CSV table of C-alpha atoms in Angstrom, one decimal:
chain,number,residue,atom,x,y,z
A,1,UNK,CA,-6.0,-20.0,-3.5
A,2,UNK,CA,-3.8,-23.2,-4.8
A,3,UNK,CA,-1.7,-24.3,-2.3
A,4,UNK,CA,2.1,-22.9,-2.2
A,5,UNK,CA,5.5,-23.9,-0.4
A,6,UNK,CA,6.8,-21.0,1.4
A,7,UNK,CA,10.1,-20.1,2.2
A,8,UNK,CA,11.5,-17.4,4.1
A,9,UNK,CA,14.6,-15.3,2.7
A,10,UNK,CA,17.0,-14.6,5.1
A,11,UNK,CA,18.9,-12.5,2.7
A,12,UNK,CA,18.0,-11.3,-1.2
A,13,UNK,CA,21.3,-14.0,-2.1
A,14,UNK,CA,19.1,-16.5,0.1
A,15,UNK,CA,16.1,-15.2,-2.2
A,16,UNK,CA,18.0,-16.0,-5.0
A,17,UNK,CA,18.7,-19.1,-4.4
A,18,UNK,CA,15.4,-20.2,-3.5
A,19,UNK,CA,14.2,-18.8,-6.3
A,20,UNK,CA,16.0,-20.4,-8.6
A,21,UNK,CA,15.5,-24.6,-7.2
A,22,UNK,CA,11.9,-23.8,-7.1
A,23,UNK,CA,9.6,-25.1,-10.3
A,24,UNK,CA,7.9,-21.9,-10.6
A,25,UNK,CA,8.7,-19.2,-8.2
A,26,UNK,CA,7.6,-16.0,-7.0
A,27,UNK,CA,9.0,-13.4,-4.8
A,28,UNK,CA,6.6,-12.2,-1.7
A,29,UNK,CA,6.9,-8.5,-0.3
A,30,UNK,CA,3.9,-7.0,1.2
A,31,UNK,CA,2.0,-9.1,-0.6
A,32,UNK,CA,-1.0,-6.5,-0.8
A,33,UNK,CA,-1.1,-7.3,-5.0
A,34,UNK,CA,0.2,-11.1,-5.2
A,35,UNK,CA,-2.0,-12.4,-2.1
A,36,UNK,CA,-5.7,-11.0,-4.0
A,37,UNK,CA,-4.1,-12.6,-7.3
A,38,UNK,CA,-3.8,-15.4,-6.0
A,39,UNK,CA,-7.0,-15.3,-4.2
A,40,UNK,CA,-8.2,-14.7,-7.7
A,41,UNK,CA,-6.5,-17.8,-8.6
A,42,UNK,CA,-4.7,-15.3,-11.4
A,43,UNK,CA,-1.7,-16.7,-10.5
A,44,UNK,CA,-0.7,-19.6,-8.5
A,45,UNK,CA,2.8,-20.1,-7.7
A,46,UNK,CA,4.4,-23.2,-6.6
A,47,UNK,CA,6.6,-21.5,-4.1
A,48,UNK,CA,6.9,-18.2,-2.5
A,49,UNK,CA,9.8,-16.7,-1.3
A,50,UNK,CA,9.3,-14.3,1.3
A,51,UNK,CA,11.8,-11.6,1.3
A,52,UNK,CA,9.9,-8.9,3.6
A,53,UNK,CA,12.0,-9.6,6.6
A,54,UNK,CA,15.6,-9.0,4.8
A,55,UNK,CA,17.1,-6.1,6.9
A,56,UNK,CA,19.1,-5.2,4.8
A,57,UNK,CA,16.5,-4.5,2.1
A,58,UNK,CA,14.8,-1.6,4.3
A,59,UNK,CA,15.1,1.5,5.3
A,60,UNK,CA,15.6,4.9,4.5
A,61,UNK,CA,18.8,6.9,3.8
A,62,UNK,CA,19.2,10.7,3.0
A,63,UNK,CA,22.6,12.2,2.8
A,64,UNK,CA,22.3,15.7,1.4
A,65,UNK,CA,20.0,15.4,-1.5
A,66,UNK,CA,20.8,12.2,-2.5
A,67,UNK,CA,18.2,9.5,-1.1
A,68,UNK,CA,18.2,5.4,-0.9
A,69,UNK,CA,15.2,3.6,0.1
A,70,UNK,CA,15.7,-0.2,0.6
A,71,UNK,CA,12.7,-2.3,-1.7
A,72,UNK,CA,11.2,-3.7,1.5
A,73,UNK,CA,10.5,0.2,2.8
A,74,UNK,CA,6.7,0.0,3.6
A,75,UNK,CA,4.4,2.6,2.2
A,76,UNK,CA,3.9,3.9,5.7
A,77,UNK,CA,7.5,3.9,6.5
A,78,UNK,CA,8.0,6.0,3.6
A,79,UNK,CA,5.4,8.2,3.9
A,80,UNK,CA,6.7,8.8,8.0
A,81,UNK,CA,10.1,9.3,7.4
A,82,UNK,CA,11.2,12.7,8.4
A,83,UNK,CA,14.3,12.9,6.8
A,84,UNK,CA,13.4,11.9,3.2
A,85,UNK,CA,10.2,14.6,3.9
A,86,UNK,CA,12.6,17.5,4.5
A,87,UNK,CA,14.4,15.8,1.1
A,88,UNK,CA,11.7,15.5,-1.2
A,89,UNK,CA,8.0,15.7,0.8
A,90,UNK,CA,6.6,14.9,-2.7
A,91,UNK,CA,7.0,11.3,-2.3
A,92,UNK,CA,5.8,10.9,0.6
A,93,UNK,CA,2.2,12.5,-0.2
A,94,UNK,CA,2.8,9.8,-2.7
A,95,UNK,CA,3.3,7.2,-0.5
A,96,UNK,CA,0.8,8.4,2.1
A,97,UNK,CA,-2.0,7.7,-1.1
A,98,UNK,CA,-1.6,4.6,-1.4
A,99,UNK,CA,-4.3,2.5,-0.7
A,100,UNK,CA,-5.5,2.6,2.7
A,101,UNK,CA,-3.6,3.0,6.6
A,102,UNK,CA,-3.2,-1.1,7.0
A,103,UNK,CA,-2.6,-2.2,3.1
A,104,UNK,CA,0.3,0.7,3.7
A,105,UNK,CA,1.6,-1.7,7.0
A,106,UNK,CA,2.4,-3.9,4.7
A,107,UNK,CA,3.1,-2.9,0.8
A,108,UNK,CA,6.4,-2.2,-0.3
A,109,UNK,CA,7.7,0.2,-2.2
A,110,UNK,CA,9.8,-2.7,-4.2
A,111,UNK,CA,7.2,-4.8,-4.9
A,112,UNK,CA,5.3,-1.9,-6.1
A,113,UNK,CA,8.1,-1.2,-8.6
A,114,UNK,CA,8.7,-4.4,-9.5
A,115,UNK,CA,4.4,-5.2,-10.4
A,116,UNK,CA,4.7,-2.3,-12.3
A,117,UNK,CA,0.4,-2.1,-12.2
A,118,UNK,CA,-0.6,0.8,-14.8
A,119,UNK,CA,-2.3,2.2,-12.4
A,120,UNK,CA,0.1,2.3,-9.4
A,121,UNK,CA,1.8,5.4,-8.1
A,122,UNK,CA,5.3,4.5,-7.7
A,123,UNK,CA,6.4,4.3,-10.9
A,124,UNK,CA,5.2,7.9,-11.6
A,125,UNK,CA,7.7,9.1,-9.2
A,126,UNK,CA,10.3,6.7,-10.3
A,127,UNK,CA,10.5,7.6,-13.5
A,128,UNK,CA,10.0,11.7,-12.7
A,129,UNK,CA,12.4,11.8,-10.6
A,130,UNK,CA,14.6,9.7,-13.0
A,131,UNK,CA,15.7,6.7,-10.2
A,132,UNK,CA,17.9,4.1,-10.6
A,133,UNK,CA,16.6,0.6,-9.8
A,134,UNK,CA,19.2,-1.6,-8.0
A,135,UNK,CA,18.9,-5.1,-8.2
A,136,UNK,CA,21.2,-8.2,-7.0
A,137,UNK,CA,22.7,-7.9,-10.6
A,138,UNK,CA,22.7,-5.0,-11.8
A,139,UNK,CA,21.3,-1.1,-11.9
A,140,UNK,CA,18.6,0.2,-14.0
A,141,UNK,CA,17.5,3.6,-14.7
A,142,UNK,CA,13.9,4.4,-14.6
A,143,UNK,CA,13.8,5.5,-18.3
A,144,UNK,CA,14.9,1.8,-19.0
A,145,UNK,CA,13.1,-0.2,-16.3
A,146,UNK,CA,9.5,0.1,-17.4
A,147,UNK,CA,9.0,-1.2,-20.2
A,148,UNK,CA,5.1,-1.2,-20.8
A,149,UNK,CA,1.7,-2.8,-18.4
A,150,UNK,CA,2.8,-5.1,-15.7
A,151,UNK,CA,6.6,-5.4,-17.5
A,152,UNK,CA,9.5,-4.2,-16.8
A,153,UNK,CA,13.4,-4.7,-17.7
A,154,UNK,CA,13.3,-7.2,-14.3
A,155,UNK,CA,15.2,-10.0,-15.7
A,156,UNK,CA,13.7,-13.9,-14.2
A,157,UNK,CA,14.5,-14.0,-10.7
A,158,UNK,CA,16.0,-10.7,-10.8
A,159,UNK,CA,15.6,-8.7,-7.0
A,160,UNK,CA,15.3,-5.4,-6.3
A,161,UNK,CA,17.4,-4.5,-3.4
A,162,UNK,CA,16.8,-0.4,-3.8
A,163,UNK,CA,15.7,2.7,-5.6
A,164,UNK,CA,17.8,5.7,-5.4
A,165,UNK,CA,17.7,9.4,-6.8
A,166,UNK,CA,18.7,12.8,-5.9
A,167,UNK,CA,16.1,15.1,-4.7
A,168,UNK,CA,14.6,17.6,-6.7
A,169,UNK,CA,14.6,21.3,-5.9
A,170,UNK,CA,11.1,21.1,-6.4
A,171,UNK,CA,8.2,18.3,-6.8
A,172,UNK,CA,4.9,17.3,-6.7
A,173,UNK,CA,2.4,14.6,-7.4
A,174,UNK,CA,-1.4,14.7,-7.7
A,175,UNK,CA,-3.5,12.1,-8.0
A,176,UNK,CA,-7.0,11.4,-9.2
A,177,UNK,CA,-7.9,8.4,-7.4
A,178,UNK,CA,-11.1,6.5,-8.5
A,179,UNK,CA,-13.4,6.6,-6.0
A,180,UNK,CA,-14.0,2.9,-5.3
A,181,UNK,CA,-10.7,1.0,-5.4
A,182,UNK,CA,-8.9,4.2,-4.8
A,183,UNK,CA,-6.2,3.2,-7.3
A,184,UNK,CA,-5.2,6.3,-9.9
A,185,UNK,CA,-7.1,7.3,-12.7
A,186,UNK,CA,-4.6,9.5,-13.4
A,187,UNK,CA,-1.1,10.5,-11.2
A,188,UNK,CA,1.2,13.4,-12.6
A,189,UNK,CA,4.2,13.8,-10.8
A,190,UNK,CA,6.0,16.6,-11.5
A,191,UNK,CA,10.0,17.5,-11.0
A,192,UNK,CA,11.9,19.7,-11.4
A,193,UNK,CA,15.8,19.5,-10.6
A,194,UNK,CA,19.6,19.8,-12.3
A,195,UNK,CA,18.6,18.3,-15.1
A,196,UNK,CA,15.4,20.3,-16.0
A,197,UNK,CA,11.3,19.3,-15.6
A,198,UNK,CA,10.5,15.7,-16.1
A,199,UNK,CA,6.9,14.9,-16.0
A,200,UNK,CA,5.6,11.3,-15.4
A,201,UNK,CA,2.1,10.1,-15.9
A,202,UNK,CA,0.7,6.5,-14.2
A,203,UNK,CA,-3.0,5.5,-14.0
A,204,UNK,CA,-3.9,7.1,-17.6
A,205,UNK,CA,-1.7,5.7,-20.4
A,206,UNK,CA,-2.5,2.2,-22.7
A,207,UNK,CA,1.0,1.1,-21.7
A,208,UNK,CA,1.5,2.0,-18.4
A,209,UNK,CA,3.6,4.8,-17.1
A,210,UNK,CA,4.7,7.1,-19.2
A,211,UNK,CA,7.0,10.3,-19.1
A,212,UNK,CA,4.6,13.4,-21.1
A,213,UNK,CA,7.7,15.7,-23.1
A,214,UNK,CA,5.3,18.1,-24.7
A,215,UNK,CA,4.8,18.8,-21.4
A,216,UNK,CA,7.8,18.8,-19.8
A,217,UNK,CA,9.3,21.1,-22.8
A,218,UNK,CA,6.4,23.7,-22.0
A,219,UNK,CA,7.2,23.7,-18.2
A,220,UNK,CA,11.1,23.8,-18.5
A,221,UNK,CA,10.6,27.2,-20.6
A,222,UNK,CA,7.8,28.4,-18.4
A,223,UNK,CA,6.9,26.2,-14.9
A,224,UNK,CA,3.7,27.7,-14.5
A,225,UNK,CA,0.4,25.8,-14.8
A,226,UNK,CA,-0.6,28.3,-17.8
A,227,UNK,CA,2.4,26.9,-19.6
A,228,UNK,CA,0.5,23.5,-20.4
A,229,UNK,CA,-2.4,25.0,-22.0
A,230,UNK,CA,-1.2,24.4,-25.0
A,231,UNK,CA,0.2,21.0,-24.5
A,232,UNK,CA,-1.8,17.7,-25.2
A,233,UNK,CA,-1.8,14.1,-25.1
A,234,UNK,CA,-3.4,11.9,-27.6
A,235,UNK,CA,-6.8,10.5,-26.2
A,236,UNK,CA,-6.0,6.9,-28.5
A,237,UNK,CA,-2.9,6.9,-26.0
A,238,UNK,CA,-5.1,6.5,-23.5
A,239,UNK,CA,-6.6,3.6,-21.2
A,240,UNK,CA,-10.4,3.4,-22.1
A,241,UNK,CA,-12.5,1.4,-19.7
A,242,UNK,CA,-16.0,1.5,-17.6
A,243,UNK,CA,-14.1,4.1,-15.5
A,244,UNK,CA,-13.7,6.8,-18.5
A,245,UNK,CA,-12.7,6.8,-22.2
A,246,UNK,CA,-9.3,8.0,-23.4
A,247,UNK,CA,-10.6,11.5,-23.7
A,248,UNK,CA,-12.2,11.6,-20.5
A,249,UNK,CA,-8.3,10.5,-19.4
A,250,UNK,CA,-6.6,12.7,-21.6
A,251,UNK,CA,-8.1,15.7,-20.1
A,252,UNK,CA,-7.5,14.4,-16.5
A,253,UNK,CA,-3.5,13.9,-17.0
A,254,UNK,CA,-3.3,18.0,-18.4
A,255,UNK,CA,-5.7,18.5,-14.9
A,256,UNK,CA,-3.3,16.7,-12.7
A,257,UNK,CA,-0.3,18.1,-14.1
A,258,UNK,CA,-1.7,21.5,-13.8
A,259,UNK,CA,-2.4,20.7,-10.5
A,260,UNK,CA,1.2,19.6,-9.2
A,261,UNK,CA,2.6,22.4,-10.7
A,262,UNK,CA,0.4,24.9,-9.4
A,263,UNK,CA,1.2,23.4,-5.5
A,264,UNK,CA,5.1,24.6,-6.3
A,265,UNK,CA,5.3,26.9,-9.1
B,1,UNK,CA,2.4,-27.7,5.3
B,2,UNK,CA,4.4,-25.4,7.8
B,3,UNK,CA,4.9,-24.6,11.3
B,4,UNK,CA,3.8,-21.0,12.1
B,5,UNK,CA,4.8,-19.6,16.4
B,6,UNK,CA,3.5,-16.5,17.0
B,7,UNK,CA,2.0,-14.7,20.1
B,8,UNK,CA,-2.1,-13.9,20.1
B,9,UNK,CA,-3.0,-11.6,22.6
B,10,UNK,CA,0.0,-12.6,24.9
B,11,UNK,CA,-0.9,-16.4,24.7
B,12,UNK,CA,2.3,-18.2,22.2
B,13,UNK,CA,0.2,-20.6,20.0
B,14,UNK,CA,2.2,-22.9,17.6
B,15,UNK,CA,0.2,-24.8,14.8
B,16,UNK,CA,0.9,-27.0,11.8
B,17,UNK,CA,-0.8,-25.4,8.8
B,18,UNK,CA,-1.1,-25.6,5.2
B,19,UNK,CA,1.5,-22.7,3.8
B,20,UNK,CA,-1.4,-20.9,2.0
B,21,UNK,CA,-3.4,-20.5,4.9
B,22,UNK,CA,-4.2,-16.8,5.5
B,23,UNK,CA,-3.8,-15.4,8.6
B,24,UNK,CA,-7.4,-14.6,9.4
B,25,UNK,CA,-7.9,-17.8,8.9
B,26,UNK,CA,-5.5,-19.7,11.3
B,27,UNK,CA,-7.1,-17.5,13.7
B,28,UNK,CA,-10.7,-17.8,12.7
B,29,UNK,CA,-10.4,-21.7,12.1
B,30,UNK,CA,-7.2,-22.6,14.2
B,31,UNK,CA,-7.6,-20.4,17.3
B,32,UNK,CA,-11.3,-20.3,17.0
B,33,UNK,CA,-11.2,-16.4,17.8
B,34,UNK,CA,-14.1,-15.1,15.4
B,35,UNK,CA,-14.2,-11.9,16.5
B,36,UNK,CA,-12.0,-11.0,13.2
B,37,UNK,CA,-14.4,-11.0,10.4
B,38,UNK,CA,-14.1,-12.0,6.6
B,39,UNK,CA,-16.1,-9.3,5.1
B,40,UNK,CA,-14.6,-9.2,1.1
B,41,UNK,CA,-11.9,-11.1,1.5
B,42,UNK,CA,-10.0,-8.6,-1.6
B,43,UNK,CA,-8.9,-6.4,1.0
B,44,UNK,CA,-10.9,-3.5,0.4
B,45,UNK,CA,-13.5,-3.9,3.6
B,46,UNK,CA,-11.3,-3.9,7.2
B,47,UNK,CA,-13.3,-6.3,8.8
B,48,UNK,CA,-10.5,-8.3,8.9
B,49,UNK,CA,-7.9,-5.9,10.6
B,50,UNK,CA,-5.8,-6.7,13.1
B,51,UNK,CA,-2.6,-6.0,14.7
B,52,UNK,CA,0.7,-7.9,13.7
B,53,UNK,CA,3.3,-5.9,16.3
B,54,UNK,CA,1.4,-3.4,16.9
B,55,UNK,CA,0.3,-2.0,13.6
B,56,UNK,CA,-3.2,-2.3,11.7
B,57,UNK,CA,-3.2,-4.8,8.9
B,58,UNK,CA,-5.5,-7.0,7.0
B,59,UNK,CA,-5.5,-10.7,8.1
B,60,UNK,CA,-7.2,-11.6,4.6
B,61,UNK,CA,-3.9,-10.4,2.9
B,62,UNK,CA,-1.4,-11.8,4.6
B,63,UNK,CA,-0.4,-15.6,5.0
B,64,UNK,CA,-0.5,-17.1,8.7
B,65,UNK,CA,3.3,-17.8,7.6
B,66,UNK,CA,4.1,-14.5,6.8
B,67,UNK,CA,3.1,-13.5,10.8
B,68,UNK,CA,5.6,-16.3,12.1
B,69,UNK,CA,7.6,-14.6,15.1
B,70,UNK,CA,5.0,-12.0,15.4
B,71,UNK,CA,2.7,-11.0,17.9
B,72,UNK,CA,-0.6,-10.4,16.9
B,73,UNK,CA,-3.2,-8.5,18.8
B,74,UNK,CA,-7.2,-9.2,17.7
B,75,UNK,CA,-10.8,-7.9,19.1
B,76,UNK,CA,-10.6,-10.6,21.6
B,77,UNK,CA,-7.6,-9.1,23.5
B,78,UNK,CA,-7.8,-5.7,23.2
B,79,UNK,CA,-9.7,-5.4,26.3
B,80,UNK,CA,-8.1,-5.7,29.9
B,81,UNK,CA,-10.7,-6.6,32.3
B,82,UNK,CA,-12.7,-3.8,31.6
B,83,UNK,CA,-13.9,-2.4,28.0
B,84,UNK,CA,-10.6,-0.5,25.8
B,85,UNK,CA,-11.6,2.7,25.3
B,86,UNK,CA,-12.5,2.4,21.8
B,87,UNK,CA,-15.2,-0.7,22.5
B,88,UNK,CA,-16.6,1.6,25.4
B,89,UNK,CA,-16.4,4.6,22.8
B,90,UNK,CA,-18.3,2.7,20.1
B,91,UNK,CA,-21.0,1.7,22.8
B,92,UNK,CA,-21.5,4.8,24.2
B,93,UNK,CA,-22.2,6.4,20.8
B,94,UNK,CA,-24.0,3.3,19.1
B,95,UNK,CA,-21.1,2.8,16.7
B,96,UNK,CA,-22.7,0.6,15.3
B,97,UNK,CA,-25.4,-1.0,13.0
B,98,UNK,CA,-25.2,-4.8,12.3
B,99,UNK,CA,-22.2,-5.0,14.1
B,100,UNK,CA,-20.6,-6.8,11.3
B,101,UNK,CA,-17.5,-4.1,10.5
B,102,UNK,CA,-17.3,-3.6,14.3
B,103,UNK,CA,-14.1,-5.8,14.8
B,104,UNK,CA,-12.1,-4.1,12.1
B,105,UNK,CA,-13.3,-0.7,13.1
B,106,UNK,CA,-12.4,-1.0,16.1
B,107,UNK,CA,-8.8,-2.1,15.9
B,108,UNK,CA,-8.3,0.2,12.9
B,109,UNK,CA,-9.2,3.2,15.2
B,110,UNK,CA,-7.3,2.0,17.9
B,111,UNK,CA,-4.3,2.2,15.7
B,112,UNK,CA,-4.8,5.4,14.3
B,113,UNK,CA,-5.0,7.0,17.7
B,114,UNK,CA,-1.7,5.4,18.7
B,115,UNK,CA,-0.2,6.8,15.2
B,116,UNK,CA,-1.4,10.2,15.7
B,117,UNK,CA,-0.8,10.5,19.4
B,118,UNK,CA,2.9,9.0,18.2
B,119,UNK,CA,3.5,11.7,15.8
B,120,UNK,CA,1.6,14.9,17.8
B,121,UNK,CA,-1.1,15.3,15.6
B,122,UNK,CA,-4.7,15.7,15.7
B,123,UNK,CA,-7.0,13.4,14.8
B,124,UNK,CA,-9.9,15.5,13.6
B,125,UNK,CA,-13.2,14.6,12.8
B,126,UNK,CA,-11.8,14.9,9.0
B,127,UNK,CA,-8.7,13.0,9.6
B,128,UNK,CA,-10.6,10.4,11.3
B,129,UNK,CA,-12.8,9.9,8.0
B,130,UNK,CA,-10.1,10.2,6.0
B,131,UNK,CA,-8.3,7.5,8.0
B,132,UNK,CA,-11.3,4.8,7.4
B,133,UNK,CA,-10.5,4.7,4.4
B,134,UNK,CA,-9.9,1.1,4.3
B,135,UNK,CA,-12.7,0.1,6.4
B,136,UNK,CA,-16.4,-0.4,4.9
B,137,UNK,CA,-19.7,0.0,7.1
B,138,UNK,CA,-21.9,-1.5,4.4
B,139,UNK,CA,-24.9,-0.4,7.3
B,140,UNK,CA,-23.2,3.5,6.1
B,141,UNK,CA,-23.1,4.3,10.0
B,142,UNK,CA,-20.3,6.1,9.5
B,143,UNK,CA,-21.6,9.3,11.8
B,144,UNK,CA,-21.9,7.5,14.8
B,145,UNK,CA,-18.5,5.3,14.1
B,146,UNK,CA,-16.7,8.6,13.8
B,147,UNK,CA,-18.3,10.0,16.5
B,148,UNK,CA,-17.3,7.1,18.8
B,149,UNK,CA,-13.2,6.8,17.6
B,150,UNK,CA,-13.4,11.0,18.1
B,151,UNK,CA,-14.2,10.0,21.9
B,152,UNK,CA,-11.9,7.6,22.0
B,153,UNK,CA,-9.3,9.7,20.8
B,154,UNK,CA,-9.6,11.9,23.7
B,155,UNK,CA,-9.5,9.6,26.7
B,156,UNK,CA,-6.9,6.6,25.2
């Protein structure tokens, strides 16, 4: 790893600031994805600003259906939380996935959202369950915030401070991890609320996560697991690597979602 | 370079280090406690785990800076005179093979007892496996591992 300077935020304005008088600055959560990059010497920034120990940035809050979970809420607090369980369990199965008992100690739920990986689990709930993103600046909807692999509407030295959505009446996510690095072939999370099914799709797609219509028209006129016989998506969509080909993946994304319906239909 | 003050196994240590220095480490190379093992050093093999307040995480993924104000709990002071129950668990049952993952398994079973017993639930032989997720025996003596944190589950 190239050596760093780093700073600890005492607030996400602190962050900011920091951010901005450093040559060529990075924000720190868990660090469970920037510490192996850097290791990897992938990406070597000349500071780090540590913004995992900003209270303010944590914690859960659930009042009725509608649920707030700071950016610096670990996986593990997430997936523990009782209150956002009797909310929406789904996301924390989600969050009780990821990775592995100690790399959930430490990840973030922000940081996980803000790497946007194409393969993380996150994002699938983010954009299913059709979250807005708050940042120091501004807030973002899901629909608009990821905006293809590793990229999203983040502007430079933009923080996220939260996520917020209202629960669904019901929702689900499965996941096909891959058996060594346990990250997600293919994730479907599937909700269904006010505004109708929305079906979101991480691990499988060429440009990260993606939200599957066809699908989500079949299962707001029928939300049974038959209903997606018919539905498709295109294997040349599809990320095609050692792990499987794009048809191999396509097939997988109609499993999952089959799946996740089937645990609440 | 940075000052890092944290607690290791109830002894405050204070150190100047270079701010990439990762935790495992300052306490491999700085504290000279080598109990904590780099096995992969990309965070997938647990040799490395140890506890920063109290909860299991990988001292190859995290920066000693990062721990500042923390206390940290490693192989070296888990026991109290006598074996932990888990060390004592894991040589009753021959836990082990080459001994190498022993640190890490270890101190992650010790911290999935205290999460289960925390929440009321039962750590079952399947949970267990399921919990070592993050932990690699590259001997594969899982059977006896499992065996051994099973035991320990029952008298911690």
């Amino acid at each position: 790893m190239e050596n760093t300077n780093y700073h600890k935020a005492a607030s996400a304005a602190d962050a900011a600031s920091l951010l901005s008088g450093a040559e060529d600055g990075q924000l720190i959560a868990g660090g469970q994805t920037l510490l192996p990059t850097m290791k990897a010497r992938l990406a070597a920034p000349s500071d780090l600003v540590d913004i995992s120990g900003v209270a303010d940035m944590r914690g859960v809050t659930v009042s009725g259906s509608s649920v707030t979970i700071g950016a610096m809420t670990t996986h593990a607090e997430v997936a523990g939380d009782a209150s956002l369980r009797a909310a929406c369990p789904a996301i924390c199965d989600l969050a009780g996935k990821i990775g592995d008992p100690a790399v959930r100690h430490r990840g973030t739920i922000g940081g996980s959202v803000a790497n946007n990986d194409p393969a993380a689990d996150y994002p699938a709930a983010m954009l299913a369950l059709g979250a807005t993103i708050k940042t120091n600046a501004r807030e973002i909807a899901a629909d608009d915030f990821f905006t293809g692999m590793f990229d999203t509407a983040l502007d430079e030295g933009e923080i996220i401070l939260s996520v917020s959505f209202e629960a669904p009446a019901k929702g689900a996510y499965a996941k096909f991890p891959n058996p060594a690095s346990r990250y997600a072939m293919c994730g479907v999370f599937v909700a269904q609320g006010a505004g109708g099914v929305r079906v979101a799709v991480t691990g499988a797609g060429n440009d990260g996560v993606f939200r599957a219509s066809d699908m989500e028209a079949a299962l707001g006129s029928n939300f049974a697991p038959d209903a997606l016989d018919g539905t498709s998506v295109s294997a040349d969509d599809m990320l095609s690597d050692l792990h499987g080909d794009g048809a191999y993946r396509a097939n997988l994304v109609k499993v999952m979602a089959k799946r996740a319906v089937a645990a609440i239909a | 370079m940075t000052t890092v003050s944290m607690t290791v196994n109830g002894k405050a240590v204070t150190a100047e280090v270079e701010d990439r220095t990762l935790l495992v480490d300052f306490i491999r190379e700085h504290l000279r406690l080598t109990g904590t093992h780099v096995g992969c050093d990309t965070s997938q093999c647990g040799a490395c785990v140890v506890h920063v307040d109290g909860k299991a995480m990988k001292s190859c993924t995290m920066l000693a800076a990062q721990a500042d104000g923390a206390a940290v709990t490693t192989i070296e002071g888990v026991a109290n005179g006598d074996l932990h129950p888990m060390q004592k668990a894991f040589n009753d049952n021959h836990g082990l093979q080459c001994g190498f993952c022993t640190p890490g398994m270890v101190m992650s079973g010790i911290d999935m007892v205290n999460r289960y017993k925390a929440e009321g639930k039962t750590l079952d032989e399947a949970a267990i496996r399921h919990e070592l997720e993050g932990n690699i025996c590259r001997c594969t003596g899982y059977h006896n591992i499992v065996k051994s944190i099973s035991q320990a589950a029952g008298e911690m």
